[in-house]
PDB file of C-alpha atoms in Angstrom:
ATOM      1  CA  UNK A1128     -13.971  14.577   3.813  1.00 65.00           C
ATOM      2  CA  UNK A1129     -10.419  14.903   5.017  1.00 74.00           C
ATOM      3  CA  UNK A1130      -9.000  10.850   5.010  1.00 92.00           C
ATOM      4  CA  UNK A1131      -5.977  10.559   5.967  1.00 95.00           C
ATOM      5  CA  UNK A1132      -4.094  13.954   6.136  1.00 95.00           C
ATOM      6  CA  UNK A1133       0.021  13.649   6.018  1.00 96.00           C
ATOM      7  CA  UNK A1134       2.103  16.590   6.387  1.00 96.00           C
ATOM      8  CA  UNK A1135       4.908  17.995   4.993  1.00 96.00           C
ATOM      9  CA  UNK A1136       4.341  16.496   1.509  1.00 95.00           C
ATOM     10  CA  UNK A1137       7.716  17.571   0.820  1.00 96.00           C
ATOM     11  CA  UNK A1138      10.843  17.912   2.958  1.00 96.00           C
ATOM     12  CA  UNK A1139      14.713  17.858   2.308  1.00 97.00           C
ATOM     13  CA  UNK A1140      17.061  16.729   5.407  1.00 96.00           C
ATOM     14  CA  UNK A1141      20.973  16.625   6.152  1.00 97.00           C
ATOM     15  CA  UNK A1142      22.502  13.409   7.313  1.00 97.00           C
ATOM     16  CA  UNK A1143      21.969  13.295  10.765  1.00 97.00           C
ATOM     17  CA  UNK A1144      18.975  15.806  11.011  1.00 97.00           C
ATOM     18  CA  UNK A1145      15.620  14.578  12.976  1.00 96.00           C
ATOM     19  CA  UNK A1146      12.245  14.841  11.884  1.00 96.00           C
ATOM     20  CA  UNK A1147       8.944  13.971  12.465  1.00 97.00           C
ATOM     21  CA  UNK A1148       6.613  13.248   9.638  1.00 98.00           C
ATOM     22  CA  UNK A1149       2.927  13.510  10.776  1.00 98.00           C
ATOM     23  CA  UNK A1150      -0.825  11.489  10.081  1.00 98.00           C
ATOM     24  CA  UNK A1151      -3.918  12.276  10.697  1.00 97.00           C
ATOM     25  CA  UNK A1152      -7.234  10.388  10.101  1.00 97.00           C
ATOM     26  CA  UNK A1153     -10.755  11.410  11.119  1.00 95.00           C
ATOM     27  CA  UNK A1154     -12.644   7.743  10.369  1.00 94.00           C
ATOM     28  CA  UNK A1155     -11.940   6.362  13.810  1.00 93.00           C
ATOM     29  CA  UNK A1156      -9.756   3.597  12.810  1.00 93.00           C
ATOM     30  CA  UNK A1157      -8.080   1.098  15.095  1.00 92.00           C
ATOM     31  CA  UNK A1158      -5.027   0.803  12.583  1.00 92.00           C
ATOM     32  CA  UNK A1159      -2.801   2.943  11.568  1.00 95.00           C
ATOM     33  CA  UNK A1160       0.457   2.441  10.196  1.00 95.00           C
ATOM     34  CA  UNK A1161       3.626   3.468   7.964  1.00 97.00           C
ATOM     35  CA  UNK A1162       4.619   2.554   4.755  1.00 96.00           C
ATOM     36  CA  UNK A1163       7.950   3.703   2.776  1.00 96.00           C
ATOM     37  CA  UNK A1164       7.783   3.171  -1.205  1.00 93.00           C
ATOM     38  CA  UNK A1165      11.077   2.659  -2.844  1.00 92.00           C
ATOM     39  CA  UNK A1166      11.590   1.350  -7.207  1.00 85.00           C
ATOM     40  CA  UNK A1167      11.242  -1.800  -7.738  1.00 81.00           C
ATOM     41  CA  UNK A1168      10.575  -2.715  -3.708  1.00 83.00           C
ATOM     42  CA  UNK A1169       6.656  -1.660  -3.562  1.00 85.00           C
ATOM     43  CA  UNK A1170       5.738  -0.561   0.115  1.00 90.00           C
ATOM     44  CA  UNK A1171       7.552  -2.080   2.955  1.00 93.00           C
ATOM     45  CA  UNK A1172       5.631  -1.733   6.316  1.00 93.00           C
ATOM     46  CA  UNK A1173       8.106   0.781   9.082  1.00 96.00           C
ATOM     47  CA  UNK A1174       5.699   0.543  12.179  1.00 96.00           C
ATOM     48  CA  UNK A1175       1.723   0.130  12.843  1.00 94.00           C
ATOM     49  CA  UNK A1176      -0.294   0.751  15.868  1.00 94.00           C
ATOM     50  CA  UNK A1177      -3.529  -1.448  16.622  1.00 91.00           C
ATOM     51  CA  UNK A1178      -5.131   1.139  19.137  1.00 92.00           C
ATOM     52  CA  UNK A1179      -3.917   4.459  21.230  1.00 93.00           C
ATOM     53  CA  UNK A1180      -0.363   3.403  23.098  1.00 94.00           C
ATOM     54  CA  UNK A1181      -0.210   0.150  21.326  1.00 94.00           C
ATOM     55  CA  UNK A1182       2.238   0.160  18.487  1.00 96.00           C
ATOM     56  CA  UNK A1183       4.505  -2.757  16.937  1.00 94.00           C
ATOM     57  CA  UNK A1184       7.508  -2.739  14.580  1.00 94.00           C
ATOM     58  CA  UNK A1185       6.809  -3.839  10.626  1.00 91.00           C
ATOM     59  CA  UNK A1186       9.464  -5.062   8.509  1.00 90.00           C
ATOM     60  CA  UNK A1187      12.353  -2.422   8.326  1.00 94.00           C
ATOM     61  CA  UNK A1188      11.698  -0.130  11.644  1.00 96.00           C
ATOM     62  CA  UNK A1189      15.205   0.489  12.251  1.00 95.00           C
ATOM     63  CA  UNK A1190      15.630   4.503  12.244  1.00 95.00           C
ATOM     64  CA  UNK A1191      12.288   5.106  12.810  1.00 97.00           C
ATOM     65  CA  UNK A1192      10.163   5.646  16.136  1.00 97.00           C
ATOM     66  CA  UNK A1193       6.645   5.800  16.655  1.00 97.00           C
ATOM     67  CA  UNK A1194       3.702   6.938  19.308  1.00 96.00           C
ATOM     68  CA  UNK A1195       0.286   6.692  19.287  1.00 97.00           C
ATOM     69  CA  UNK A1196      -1.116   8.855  22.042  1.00 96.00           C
ATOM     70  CA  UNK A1197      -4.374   9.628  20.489  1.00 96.00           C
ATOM     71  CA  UNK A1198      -6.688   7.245  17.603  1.00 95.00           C
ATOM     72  CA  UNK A1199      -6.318   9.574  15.476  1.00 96.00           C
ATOM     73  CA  UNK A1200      -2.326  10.388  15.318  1.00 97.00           C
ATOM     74  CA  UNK A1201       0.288   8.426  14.493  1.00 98.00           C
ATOM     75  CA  UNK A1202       3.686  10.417  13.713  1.00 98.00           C
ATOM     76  CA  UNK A1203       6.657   8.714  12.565  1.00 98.00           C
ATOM     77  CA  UNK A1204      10.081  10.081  14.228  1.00 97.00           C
ATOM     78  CA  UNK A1205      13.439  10.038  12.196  1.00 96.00           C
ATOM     79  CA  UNK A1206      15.899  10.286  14.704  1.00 91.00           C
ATOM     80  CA  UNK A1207      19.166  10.372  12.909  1.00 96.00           C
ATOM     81  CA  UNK A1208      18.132  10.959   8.964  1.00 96.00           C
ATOM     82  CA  UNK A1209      20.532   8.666   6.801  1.00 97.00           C
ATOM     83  CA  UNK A1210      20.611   8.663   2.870  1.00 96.00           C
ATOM     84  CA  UNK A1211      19.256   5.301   3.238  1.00 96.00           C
ATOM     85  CA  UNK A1212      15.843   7.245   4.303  1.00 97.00           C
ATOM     86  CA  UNK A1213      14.994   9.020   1.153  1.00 97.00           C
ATOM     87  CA  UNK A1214      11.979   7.591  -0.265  1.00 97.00           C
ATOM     88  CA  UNK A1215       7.956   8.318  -0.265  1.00 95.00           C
ATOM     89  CA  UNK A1216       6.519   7.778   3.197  1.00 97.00           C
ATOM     90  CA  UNK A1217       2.761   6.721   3.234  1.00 96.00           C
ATOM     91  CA  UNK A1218       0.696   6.600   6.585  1.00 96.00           C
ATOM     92  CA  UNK A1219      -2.389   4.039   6.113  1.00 95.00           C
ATOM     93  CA  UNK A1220      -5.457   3.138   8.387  1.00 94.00           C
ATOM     94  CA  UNK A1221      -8.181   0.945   8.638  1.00 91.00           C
ATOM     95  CA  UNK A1222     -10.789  -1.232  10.558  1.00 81.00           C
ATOM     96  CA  UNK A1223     -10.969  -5.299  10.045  1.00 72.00           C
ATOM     97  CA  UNK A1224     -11.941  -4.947   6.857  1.00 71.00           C
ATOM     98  CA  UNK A1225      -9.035  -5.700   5.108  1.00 71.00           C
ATOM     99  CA  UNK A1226      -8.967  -2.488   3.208  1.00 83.00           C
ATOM    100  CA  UNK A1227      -6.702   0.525   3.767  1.00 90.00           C
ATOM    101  CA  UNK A1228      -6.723   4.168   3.119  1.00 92.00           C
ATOM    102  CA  UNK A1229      -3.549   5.693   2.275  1.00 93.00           C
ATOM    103  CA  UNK A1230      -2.484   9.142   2.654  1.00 95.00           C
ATOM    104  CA  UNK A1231      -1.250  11.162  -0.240  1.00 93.00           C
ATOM    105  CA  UNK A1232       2.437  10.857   0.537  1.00 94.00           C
ATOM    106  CA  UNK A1233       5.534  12.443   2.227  1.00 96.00           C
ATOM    107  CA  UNK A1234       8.344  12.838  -0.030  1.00 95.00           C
ATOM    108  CA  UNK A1235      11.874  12.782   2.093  1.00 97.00           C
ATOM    109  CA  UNK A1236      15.039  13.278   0.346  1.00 97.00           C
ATOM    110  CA  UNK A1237      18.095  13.257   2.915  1.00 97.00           C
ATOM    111  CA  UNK A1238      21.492  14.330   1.405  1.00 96.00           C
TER     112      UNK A1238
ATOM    113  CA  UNK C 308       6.727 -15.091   5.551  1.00 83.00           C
ATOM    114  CA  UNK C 309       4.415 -14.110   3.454  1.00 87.00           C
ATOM    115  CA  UNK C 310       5.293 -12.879  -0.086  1.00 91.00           C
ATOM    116  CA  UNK C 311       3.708 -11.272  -3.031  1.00 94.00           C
ATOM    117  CA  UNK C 312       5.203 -11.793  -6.324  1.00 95.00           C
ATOM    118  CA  UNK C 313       3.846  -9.491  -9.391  1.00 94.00           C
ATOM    119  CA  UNK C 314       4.869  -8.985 -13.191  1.00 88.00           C
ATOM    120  CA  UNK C 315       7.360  -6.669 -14.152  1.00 84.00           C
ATOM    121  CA  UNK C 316       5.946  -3.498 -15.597  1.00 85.00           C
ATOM    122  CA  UNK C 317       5.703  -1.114 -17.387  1.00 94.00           C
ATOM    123  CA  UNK C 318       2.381  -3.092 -18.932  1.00 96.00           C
ATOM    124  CA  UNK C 319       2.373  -0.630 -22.399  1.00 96.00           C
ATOM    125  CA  UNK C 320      -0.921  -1.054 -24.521  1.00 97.00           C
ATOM    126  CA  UNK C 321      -3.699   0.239 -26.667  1.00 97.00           C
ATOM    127  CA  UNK C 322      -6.963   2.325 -25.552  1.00 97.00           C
ATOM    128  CA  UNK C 323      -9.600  -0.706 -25.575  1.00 97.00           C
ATOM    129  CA  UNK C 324      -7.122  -3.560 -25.328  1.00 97.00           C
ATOM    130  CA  UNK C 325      -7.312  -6.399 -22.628  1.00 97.00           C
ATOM    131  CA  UNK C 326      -5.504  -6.641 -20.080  1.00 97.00           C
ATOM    132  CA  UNK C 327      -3.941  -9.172 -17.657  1.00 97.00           C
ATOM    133  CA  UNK C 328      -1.490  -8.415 -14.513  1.00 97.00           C
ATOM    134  CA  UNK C 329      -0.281 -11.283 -13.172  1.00 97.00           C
ATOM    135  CA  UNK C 330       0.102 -11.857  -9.499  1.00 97.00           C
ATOM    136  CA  UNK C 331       1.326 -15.102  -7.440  1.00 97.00           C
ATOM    137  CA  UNK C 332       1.435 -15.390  -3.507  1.00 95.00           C
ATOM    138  CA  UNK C 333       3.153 -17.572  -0.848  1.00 94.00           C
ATOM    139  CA  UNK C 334       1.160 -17.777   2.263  1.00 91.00           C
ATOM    140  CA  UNK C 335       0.575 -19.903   5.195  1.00 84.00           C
ATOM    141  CA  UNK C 336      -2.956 -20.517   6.132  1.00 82.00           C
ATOM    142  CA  UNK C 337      -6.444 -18.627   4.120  1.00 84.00           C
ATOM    143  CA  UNK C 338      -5.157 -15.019   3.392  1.00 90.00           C
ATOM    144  CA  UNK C 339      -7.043 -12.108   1.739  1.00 91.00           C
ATOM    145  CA  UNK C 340      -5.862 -10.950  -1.188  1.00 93.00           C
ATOM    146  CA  UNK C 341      -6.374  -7.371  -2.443  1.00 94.00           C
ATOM    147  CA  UNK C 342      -5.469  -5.339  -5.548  1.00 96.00           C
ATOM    148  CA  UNK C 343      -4.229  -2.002  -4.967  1.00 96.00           C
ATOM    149  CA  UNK C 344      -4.072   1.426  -7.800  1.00 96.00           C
ATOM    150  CA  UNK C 345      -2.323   4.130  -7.161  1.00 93.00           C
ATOM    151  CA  UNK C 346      -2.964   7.020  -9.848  1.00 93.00           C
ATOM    152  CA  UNK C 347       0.184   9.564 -10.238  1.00 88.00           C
ATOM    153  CA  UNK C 348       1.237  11.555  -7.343  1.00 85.00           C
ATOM    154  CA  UNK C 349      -1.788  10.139  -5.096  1.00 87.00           C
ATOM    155  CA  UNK C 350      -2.029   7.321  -2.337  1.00 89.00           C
ATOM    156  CA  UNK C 351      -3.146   3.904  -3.072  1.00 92.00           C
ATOM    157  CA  UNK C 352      -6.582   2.970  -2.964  1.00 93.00           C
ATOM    158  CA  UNK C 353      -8.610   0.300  -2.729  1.00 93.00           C
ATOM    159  CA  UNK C 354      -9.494  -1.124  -6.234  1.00 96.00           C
ATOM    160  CA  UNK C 355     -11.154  -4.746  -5.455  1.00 96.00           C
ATOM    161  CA  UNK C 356     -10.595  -7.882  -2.702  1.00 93.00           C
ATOM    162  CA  UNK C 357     -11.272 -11.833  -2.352  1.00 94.00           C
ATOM    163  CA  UNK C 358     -11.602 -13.074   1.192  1.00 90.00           C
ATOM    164  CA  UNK C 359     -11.740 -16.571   0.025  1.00 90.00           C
ATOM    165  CA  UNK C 360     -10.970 -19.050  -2.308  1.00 92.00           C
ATOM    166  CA  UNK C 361     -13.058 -19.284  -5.632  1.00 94.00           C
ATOM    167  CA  UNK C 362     -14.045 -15.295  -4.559  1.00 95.00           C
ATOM    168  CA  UNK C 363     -14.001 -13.153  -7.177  1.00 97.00           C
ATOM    169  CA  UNK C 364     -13.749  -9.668  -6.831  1.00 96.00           C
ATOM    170  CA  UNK C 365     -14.981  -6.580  -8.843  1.00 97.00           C
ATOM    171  CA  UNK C 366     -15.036  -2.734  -9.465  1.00 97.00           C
ATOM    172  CA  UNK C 367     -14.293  -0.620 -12.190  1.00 95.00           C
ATOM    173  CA  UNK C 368     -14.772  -2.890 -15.096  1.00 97.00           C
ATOM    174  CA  UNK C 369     -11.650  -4.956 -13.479  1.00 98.00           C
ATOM    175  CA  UNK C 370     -11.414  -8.655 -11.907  1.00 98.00           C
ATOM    176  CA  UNK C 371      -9.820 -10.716 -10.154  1.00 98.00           C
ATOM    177  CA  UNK C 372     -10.233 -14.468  -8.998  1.00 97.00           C
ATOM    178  CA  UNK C 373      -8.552 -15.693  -5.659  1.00 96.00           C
ATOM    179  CA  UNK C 374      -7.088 -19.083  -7.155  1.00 96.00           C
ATOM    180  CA  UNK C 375      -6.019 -21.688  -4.355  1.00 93.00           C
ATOM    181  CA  UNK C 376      -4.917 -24.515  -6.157  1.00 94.00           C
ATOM    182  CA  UNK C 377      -2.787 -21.618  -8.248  1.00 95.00           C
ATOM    183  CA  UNK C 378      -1.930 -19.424  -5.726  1.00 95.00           C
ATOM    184  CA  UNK C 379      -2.813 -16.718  -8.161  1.00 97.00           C
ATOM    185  CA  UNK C 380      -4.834 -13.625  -8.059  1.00 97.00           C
ATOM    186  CA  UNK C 381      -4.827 -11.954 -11.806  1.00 98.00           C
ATOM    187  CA  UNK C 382      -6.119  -8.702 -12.350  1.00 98.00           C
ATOM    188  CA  UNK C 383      -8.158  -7.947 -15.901  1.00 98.00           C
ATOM    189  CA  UNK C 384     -10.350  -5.605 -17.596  1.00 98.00           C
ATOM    190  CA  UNK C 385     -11.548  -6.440 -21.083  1.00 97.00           C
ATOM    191  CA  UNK C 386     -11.108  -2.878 -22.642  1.00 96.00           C
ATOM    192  CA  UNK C 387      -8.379  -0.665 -20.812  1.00 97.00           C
ATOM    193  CA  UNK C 388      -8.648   3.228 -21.086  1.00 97.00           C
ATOM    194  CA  UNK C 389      -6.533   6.088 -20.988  1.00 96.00           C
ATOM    195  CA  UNK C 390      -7.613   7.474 -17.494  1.00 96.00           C
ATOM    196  CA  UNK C 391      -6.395   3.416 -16.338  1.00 97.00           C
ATOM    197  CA  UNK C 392      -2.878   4.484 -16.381  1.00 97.00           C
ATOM    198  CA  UNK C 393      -1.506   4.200 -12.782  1.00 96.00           C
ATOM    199  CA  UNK C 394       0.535   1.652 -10.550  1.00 95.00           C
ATOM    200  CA  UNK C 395      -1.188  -1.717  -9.573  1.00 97.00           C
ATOM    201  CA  UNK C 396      -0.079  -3.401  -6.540  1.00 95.00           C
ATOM    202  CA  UNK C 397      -1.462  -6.385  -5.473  1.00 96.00           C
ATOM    203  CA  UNK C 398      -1.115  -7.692  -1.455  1.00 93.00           C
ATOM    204  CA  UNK C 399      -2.147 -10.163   0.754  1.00 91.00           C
ATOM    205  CA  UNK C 400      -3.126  -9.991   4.371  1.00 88.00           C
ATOM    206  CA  UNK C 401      -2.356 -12.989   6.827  1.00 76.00           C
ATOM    207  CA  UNK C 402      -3.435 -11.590  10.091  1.00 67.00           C
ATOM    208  CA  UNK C 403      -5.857 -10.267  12.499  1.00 60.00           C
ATOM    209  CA  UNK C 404      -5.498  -6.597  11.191  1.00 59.00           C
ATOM    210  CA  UNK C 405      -4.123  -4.919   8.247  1.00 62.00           C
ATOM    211  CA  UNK C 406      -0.659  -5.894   8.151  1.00 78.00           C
ATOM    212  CA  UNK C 407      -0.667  -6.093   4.085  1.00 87.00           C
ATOM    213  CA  UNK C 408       2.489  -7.610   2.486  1.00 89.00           C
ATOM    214  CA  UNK C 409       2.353  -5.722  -1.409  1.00 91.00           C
ATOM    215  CA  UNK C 410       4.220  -6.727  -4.218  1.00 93.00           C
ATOM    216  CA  UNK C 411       7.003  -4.777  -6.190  1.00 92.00           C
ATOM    217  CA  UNK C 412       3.706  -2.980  -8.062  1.00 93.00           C
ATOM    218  CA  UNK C 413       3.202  -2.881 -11.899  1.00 95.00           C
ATOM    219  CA  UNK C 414       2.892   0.186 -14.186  1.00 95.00           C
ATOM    220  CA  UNK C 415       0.257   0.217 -17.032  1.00 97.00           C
ATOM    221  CA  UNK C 416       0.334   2.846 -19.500  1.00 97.00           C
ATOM    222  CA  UNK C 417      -2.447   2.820 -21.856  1.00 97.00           C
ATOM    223  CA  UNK C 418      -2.282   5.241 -24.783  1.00 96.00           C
ATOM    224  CA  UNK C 419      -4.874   6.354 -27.128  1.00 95.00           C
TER     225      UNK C 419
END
């Protein structure tokens, strides 16, 4: 009864250092997408992908790449790690329903 | 665009006491409108919906009525318990999919 699986729950970067955070979900969803979670600014959408090699940028997607080669992955790509990037990361996904199902969080702190 | 707008937390009260979140939205066209709980050091999950005007959703001993005229979707429960403590956010989706706009989210602390 996996979910949605993220790995590394935890990770520390320098400035400048790339990453890749990754999601996994084993419901067959359409949609996936990412989610960063910063006080007092509740989750702001980075990317989200509708299907496999469809994806589309959210509200802050600067920094941040995506792919979606498969349904059921959808990594999220820091290419240049800024201070600006430290927050909680949360991959979500979903059918048409309206109702998504988070992961349990990636936790980036870049110094 | 499309905007959520909830109280300001922390929401600090009483094993047993009621209680009301407040939540206001600015929308174009017939959104959905969910509330959202995330316990400490989990994900969010799914806590109720409305798809519609006048719907009221359900679960847990909480409520909430999707209010038009208001642009309002409150969340209650009439008797609030320890194990309630987590993060609410409430969000609204406008589209064809599951791009869900959350608010800032509000804490509740309930304490025996």
């Amino acid at each position: 009864n996996a979910g949605v699986t993220q790995t590394p729950k935890f990770q520390v970067l320098k400035t400048g250092q790339s990453m890749t955070l990754q999601c996994a979900q084993d419901m067959n969803h359409e949609y996936m997408s990412w989610y960063r979670q910063d006080p007092g600014m509740g989750l702001r959408l980075i990317h989200y992908s509708v299907g496999a090699g469809i994806t589309d940028q959210g509200e802050v997607p600067n920094g941040y790449n995506v792919s979606r080669s498969t349904t059921e992955d959808f990594p999220l790509r820091l290419l240049s790690a800024a201070p600006s990037q430290t927050s909680v990361y949360f991959c979500a996904s979903g059918q048409y329903t309206g109702e998504l199902f988070f992961g349990e969080g990636s936790r980036l702190t870049v110094l | 665009g499309d905007s959520v707008t909830q109280m300001e937390g922390p929401v600090t009260l009483s094993e047993e006491a009621f209680l009301t979140i407040n939540c206001t939205y600015t929308a174009t066209g017939y959104p959905s409108l969910f509330w959202y709980v995330q316990y400490p050091g989990e994900g969010l999950q799914l806590l109720l919906k409305a798809t519609k005007a006048d719907d009221k959703g359900s679960n847990k001993g909480f409520e909430a009525t999707y209010r038009k005229e208001t642009t309002s979707f409150h969340l209650e429960k009439g008797s609030v318990q320890v194990s309630d403590s987590a993060v609410y956010f409430c969000a609204l989706g406008n589209t064809g999919f599951q791009k869900l706009v959350f608010g800032t989210g509000t804490r509740l602390l309930v304490s025996p």
